[in-house]
mmCIF file of C-alpha atoms in Angstrom:
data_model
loop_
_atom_site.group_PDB
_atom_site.id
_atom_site.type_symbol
_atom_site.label_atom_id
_atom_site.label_comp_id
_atom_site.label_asym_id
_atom_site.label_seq_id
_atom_site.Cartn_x
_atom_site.Cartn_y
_atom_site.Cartn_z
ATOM 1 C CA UNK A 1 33.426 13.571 -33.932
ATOM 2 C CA UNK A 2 30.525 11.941 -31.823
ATOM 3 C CA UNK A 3 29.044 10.573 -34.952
ATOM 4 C CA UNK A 4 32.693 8.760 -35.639
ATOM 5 C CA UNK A 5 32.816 7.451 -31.744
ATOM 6 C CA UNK A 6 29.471 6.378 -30.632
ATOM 7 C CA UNK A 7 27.898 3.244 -31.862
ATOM 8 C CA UNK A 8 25.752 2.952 -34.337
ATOM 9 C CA UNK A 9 22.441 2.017 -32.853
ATOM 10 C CA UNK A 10 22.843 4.875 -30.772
ATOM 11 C CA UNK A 11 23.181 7.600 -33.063
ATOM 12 C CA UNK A 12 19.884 5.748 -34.952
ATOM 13 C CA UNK A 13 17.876 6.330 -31.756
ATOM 14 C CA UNK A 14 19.545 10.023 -31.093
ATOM 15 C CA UNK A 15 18.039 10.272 -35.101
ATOM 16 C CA UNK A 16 15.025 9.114 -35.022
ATOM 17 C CA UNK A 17 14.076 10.747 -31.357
ATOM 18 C CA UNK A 18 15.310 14.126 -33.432
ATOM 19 C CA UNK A 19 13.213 13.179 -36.228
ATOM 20 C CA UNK A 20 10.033 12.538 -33.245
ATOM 21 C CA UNK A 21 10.585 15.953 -32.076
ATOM 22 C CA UNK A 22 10.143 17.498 -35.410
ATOM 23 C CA UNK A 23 6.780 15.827 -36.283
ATOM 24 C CA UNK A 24 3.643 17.756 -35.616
ATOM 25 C CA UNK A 25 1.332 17.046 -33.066
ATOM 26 C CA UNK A 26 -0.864 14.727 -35.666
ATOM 27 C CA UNK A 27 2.072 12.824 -36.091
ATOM 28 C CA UNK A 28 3.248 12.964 -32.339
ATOM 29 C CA UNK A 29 -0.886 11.610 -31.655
ATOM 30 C CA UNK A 30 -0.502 9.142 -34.107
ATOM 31 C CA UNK A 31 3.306 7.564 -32.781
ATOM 32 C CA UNK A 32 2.495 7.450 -29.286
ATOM 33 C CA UNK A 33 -0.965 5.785 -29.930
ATOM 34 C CA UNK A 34 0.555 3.371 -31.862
ATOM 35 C CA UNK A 35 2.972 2.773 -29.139
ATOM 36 C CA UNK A 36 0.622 1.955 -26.893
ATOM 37 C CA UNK A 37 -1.288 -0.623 -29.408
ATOM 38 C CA UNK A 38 1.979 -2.016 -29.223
ATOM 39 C CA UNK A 39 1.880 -2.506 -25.491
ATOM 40 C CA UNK A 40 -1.356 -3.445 -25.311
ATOM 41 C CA UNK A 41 -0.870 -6.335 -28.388
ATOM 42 C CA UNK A 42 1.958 -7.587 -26.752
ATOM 43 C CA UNK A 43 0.620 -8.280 -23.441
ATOM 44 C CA UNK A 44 -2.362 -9.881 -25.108
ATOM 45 C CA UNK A 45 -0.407 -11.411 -27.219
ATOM 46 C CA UNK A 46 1.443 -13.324 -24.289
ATOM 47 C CA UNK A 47 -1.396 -13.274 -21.750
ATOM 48 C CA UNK A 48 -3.227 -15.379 -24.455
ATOM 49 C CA UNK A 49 -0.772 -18.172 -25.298
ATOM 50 C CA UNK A 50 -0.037 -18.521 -21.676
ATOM 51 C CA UNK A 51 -4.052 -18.961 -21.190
ATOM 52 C CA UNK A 52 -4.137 -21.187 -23.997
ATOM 53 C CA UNK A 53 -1.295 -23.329 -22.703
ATOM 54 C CA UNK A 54 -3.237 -23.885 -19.425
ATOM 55 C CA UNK A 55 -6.329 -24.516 -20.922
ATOM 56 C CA UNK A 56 -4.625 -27.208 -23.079
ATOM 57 C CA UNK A 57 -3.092 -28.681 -19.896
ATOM 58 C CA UNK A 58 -5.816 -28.715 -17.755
ATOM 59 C CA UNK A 59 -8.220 -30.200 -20.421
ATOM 60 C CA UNK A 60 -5.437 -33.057 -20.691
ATOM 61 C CA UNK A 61 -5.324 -33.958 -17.451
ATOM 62 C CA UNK A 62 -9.059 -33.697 -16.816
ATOM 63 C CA UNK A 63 -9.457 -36.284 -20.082
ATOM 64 C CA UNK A 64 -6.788 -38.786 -18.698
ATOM 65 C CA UNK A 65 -9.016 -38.524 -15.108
ATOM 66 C CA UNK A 66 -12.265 -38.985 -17.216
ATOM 67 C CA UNK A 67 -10.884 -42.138 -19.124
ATOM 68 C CA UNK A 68 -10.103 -43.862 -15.640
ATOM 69 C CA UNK A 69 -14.225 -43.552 -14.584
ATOM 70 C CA UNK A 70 -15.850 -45.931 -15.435
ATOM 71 C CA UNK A 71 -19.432 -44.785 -15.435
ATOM 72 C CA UNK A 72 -19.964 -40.821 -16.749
ATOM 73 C CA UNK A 73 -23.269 -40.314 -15.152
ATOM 74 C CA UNK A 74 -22.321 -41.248 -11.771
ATOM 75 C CA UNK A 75 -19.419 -38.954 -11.317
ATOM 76 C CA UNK A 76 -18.427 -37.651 -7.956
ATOM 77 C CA UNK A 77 -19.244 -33.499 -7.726
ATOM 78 C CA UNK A 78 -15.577 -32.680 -7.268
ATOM 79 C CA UNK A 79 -15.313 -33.569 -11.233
ATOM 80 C CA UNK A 80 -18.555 -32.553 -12.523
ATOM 81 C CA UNK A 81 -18.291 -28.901 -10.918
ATOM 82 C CA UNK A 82 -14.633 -27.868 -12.439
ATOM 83 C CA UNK A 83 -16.265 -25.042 -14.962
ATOM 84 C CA UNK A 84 -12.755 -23.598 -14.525
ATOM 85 C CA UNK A 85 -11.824 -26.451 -17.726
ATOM 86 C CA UNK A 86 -13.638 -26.667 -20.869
ATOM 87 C CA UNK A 87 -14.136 -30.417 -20.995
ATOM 88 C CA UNK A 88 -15.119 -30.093 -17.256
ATOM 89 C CA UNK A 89 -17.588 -27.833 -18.494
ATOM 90 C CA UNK A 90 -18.991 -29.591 -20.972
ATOM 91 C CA UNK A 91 -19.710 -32.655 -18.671
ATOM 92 C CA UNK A 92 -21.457 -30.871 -16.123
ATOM 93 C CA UNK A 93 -23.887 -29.137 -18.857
ATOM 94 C CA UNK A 94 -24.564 -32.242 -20.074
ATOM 95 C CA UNK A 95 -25.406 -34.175 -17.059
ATOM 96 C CA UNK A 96 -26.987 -31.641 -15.624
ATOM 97 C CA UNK A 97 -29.509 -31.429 -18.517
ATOM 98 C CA UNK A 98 -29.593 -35.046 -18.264
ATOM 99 C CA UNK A 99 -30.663 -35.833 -15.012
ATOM 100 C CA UNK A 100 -32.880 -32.622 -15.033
ATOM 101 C CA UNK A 101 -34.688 -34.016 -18.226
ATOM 102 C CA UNK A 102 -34.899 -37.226 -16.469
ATOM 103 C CA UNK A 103 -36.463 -35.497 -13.255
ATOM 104 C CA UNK A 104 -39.011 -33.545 -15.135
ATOM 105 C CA UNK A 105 -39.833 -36.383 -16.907
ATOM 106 C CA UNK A 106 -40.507 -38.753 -13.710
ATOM 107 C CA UNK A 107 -42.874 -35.714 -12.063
ATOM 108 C CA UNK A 108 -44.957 -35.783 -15.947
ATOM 109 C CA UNK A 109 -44.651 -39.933 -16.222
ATOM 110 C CA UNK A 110 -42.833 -39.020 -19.505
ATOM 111 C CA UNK A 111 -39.050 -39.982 -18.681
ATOM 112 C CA UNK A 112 -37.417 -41.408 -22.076
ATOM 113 C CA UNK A 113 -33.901 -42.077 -22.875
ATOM 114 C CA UNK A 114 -34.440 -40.178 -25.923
ATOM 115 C CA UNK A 115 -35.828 -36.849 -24.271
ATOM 116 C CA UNK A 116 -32.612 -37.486 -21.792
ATOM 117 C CA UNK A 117 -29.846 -37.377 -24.641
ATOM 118 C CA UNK A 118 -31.261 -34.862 -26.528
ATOM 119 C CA UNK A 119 -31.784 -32.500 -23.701
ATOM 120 C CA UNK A 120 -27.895 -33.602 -22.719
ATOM 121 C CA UNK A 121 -26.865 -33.088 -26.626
ATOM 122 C CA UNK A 122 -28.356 -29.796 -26.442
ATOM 123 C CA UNK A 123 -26.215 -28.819 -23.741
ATOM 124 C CA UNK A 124 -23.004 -29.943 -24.760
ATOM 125 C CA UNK A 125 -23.706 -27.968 -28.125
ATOM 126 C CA UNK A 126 -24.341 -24.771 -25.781
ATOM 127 C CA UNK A 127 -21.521 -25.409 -23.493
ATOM 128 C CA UNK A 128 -19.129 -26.112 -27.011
ATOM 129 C CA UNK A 129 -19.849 -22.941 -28.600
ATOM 130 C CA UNK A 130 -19.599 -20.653 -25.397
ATOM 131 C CA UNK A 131 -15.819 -22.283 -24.936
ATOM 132 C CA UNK A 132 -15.162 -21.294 -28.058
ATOM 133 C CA UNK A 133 -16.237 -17.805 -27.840
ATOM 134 C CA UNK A 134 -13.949 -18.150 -24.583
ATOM 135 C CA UNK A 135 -10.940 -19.478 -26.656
ATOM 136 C CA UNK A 136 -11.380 -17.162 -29.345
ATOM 137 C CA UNK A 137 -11.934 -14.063 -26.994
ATOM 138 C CA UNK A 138 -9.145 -11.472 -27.523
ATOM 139 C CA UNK A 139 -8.205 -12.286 -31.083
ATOM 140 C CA UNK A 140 -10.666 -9.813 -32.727
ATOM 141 C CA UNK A 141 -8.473 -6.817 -30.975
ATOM 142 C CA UNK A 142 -5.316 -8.306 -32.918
ATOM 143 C CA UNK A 143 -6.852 -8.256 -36.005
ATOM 144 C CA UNK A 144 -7.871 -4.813 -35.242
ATOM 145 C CA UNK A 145 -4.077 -4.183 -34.383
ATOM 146 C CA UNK A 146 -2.771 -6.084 -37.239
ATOM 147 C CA UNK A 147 -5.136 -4.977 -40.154
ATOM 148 C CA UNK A 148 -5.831 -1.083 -38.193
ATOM 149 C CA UNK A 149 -1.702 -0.334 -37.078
ATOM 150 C CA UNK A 150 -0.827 0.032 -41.229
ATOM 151 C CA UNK A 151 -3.667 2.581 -41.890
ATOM 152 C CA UNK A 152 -2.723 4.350 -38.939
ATOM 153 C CA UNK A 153 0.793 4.847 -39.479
ATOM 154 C CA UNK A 154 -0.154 5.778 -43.370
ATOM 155 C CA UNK A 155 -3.187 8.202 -42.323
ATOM 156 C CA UNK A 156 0.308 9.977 -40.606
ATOM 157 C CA UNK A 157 2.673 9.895 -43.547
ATOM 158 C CA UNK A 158 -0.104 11.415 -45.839
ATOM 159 C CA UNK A 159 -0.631 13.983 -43.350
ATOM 160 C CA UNK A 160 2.746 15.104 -42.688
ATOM 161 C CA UNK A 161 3.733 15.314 -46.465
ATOM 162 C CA UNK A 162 1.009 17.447 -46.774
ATOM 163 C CA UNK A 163 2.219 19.644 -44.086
ATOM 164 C CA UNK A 164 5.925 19.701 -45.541
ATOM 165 C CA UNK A 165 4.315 20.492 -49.241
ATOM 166 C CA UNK A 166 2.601 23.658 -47.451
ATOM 167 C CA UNK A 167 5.506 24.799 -45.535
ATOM 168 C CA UNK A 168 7.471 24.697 -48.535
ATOM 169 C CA UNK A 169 4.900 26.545 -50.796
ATOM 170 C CA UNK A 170 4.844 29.530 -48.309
ATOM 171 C CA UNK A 171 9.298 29.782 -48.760
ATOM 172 C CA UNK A 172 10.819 31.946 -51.833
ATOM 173 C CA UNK A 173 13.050 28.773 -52.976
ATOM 174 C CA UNK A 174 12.201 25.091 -52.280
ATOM 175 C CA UNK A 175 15.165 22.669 -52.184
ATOM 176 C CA UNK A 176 15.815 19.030 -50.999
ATOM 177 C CA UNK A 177 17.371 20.762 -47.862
ATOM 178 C CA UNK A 178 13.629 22.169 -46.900
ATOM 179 C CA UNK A 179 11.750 19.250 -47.670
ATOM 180 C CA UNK A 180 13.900 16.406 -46.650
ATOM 181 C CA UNK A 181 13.234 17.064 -42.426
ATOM 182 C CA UNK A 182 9.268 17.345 -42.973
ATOM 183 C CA UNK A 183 9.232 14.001 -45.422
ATOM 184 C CA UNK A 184 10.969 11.902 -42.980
ATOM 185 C CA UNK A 185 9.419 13.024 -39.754
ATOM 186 C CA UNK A 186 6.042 12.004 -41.942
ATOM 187 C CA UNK A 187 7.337 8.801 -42.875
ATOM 188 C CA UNK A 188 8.228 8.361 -39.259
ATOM 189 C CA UNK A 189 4.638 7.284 -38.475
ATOM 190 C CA UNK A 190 4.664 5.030 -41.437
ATOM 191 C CA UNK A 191 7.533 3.011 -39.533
ATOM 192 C CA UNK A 192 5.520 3.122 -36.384
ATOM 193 C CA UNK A 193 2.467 1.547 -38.158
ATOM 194 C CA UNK A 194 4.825 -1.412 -39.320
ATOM 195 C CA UNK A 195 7.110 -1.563 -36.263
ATOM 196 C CA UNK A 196 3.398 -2.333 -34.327
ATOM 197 C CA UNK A 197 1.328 -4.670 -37.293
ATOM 198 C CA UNK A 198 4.620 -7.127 -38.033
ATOM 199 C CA UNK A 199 4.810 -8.290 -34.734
ATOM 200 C CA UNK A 200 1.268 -8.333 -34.376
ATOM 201 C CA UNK A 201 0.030 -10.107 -37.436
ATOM 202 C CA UNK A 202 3.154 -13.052 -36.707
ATOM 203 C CA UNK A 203 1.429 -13.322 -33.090
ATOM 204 C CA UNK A 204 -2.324 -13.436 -34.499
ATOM 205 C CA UNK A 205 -1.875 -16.093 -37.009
ATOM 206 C CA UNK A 206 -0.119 -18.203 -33.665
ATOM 207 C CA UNK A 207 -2.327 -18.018 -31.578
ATOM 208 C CA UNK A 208 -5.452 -18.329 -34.405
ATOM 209 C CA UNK A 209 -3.747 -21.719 -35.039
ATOM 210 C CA UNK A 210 -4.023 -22.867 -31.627
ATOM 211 C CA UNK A 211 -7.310 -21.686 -30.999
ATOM 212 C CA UNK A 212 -8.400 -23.315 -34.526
ATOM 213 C CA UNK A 213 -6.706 -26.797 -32.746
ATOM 214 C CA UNK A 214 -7.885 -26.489 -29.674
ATOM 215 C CA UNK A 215 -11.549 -25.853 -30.899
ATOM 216 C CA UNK A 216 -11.138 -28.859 -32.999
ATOM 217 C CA UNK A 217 -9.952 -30.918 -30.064
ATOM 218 C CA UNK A 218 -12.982 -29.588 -27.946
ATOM 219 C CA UNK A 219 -15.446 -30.481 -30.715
ATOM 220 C CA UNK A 220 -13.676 -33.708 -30.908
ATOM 221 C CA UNK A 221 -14.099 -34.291 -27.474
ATOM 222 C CA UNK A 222 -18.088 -33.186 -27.374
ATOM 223 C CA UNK A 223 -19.140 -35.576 -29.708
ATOM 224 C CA UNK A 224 -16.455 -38.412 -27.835
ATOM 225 C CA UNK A 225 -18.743 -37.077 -24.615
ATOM 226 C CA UNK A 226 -21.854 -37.281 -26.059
ATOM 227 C CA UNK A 227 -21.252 -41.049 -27.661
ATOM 228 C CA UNK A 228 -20.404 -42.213 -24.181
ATOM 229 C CA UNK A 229 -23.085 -40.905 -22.488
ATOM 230 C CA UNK A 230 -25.462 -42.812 -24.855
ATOM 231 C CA UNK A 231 -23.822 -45.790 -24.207
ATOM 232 C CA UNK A 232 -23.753 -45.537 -20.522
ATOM 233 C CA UNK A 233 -27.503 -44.735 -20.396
ATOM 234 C CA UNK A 234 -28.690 -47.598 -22.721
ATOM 235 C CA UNK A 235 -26.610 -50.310 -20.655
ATOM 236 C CA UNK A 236 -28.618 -48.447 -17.370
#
C-alpha cells in the first residue's frame, strides 16, 4: 500500500538507502569515500570558476588602466605592486629586473639596453609560467576525481560480487532470490563511482578551457608587455 501512495523518488531513495545498508563494510568504505570526493570536487569545482572569473576581471581592468599610461617604466608604485593580478605581476617582475639590471650595470660601467631587456624578458618568462602554475592549480585533483571515481566505484562492484558468489556457494540451493540483494548492493558502488566522475569530468573540461584561454591571453599579454617595454626604453 505505501509503495502505491508515496511518490516515486521517494521509494527510490527508501531503495537504494536499503540496498546501502546491505553492502559490506568494503562497499560502505568505498560509497562514503566517494561521497566525499564528491564534496570536495564540487566545491573546487565552484571555488575555481569563481577564482577564475576574478582573475579574468581584474586582469581586464588592470589592462584598460595600463593602456591609459603613457610611459611603462615610469609607473606610479600603487600599479607596479598589485601581485594580487597576473598582468600586475608580470609588470612589476619585469621592471623590477629592469631597473635592477640597469643599477648593477651603472655601479660596473656596463649599463646596456640590451642587458636591460633581457634581464626584463627573463622575468616576464618567470613571472608567466608561475601564473600559470597558479591558474592551473587545482585541476590535477579533478582529473584525479574524474579518471580515479570510475575505478573506485568498479574496485567495489568486483568486490561485492565476489562476496555474493561466496555467500551463495556456502547455501544448499542458489536461486535469483539469494543472489539478486548481494549483486545490487555491489553494483551500488558502481553507481557511486559514476554519480561522482560525470559531474566531475563535465566541470574539468570547463574550467581546463578557461584556464587554456586565460593562459593564452596571459602569454598574449607578456609578449604585448615585453614589445612595449622595448619601445619605451629605445625612445629613452
Amino acid at each position: 500500500m505505501f509503495s502505491l501512495l508515496a511518490p516515486p523518488a521517494l521509494v527510490s531513495v527508501v531503495n537504494v538507502w536499503q540496498v546501502f545498508l546491505t553492502t559490506d563494510r568494503v562497499g560502505q568504505s568505498v560509497i562514503l569515500l566517494l561521497a566525499v570526493f564528491s564534496i570536495i570536487a564540487w566545491a573546487v569545482m565552484l571555488g575555481k570558476r569563481s577564482e577564475l572569473q576574478k582573475l579574468r576581471e581584474l586582469n581586464l581592468r588592470f589592462e584598460r588602466l595600463l593602456a591609459q599610461e603613457k610611459h611603462v617604466l615610469s609607473l606610479p608604485e600603487n600599479m607596479r605592486n598589485r601581485r594580487d593580478i597576473p598582468y600586475a605581476d608580470l609588470l612589476a617582475d619585469a621592471l623590477e629586473a629592469y631597473w635592477r639590471a640597469a643599477a648593477i650595470g651603472k655601479e660596473k660601467g656596463e649599463d646596456t639596453l640590451r642587458g636591460r631587456l633581457e634581464h626584463a624578458e627573463n622575468a616576464i618568462q618567470r613571472a608567466l609560467a608561475r601564473q600559470s602554475l597558479r591558474y592551473e592549480a587545482s585541476m590535477i585533483f579533478l582529473a584525479s576525481v574524474v579518471s580515479g571515481a570510475p575505478f573506485m566505484g568498479l574496485f567495489g562492484t568486483v568486490w561485492g560480487v565476489m562476496e555474493a558468489f561466496v555467500a551463495v556457494s556456502v547455501m544448499q540451493t542458489a536461486s535469483i532470490q539469494t543472489l539478486a540483494p548481494g549483486v545490487s548492493a555491489a553494483l551500488l558502488t558502481t553507481i557511486a563511482g559514476l554519480v561522482v566522475a560525470i559531474p566531475s569530468v563535465f566541470g574539468y573540461n570547463y574550467l581546463l578551457g578557461n584556464v587554456k584561454t586565460m593562459i593564452t591571453e596571459l602569454e598574449n599579454y607578456a609578449s604585448s608587455l615585453a614589445d612595449r617595454i622595448e619601445l619605451e626604453a629605445k625612445l629613452d
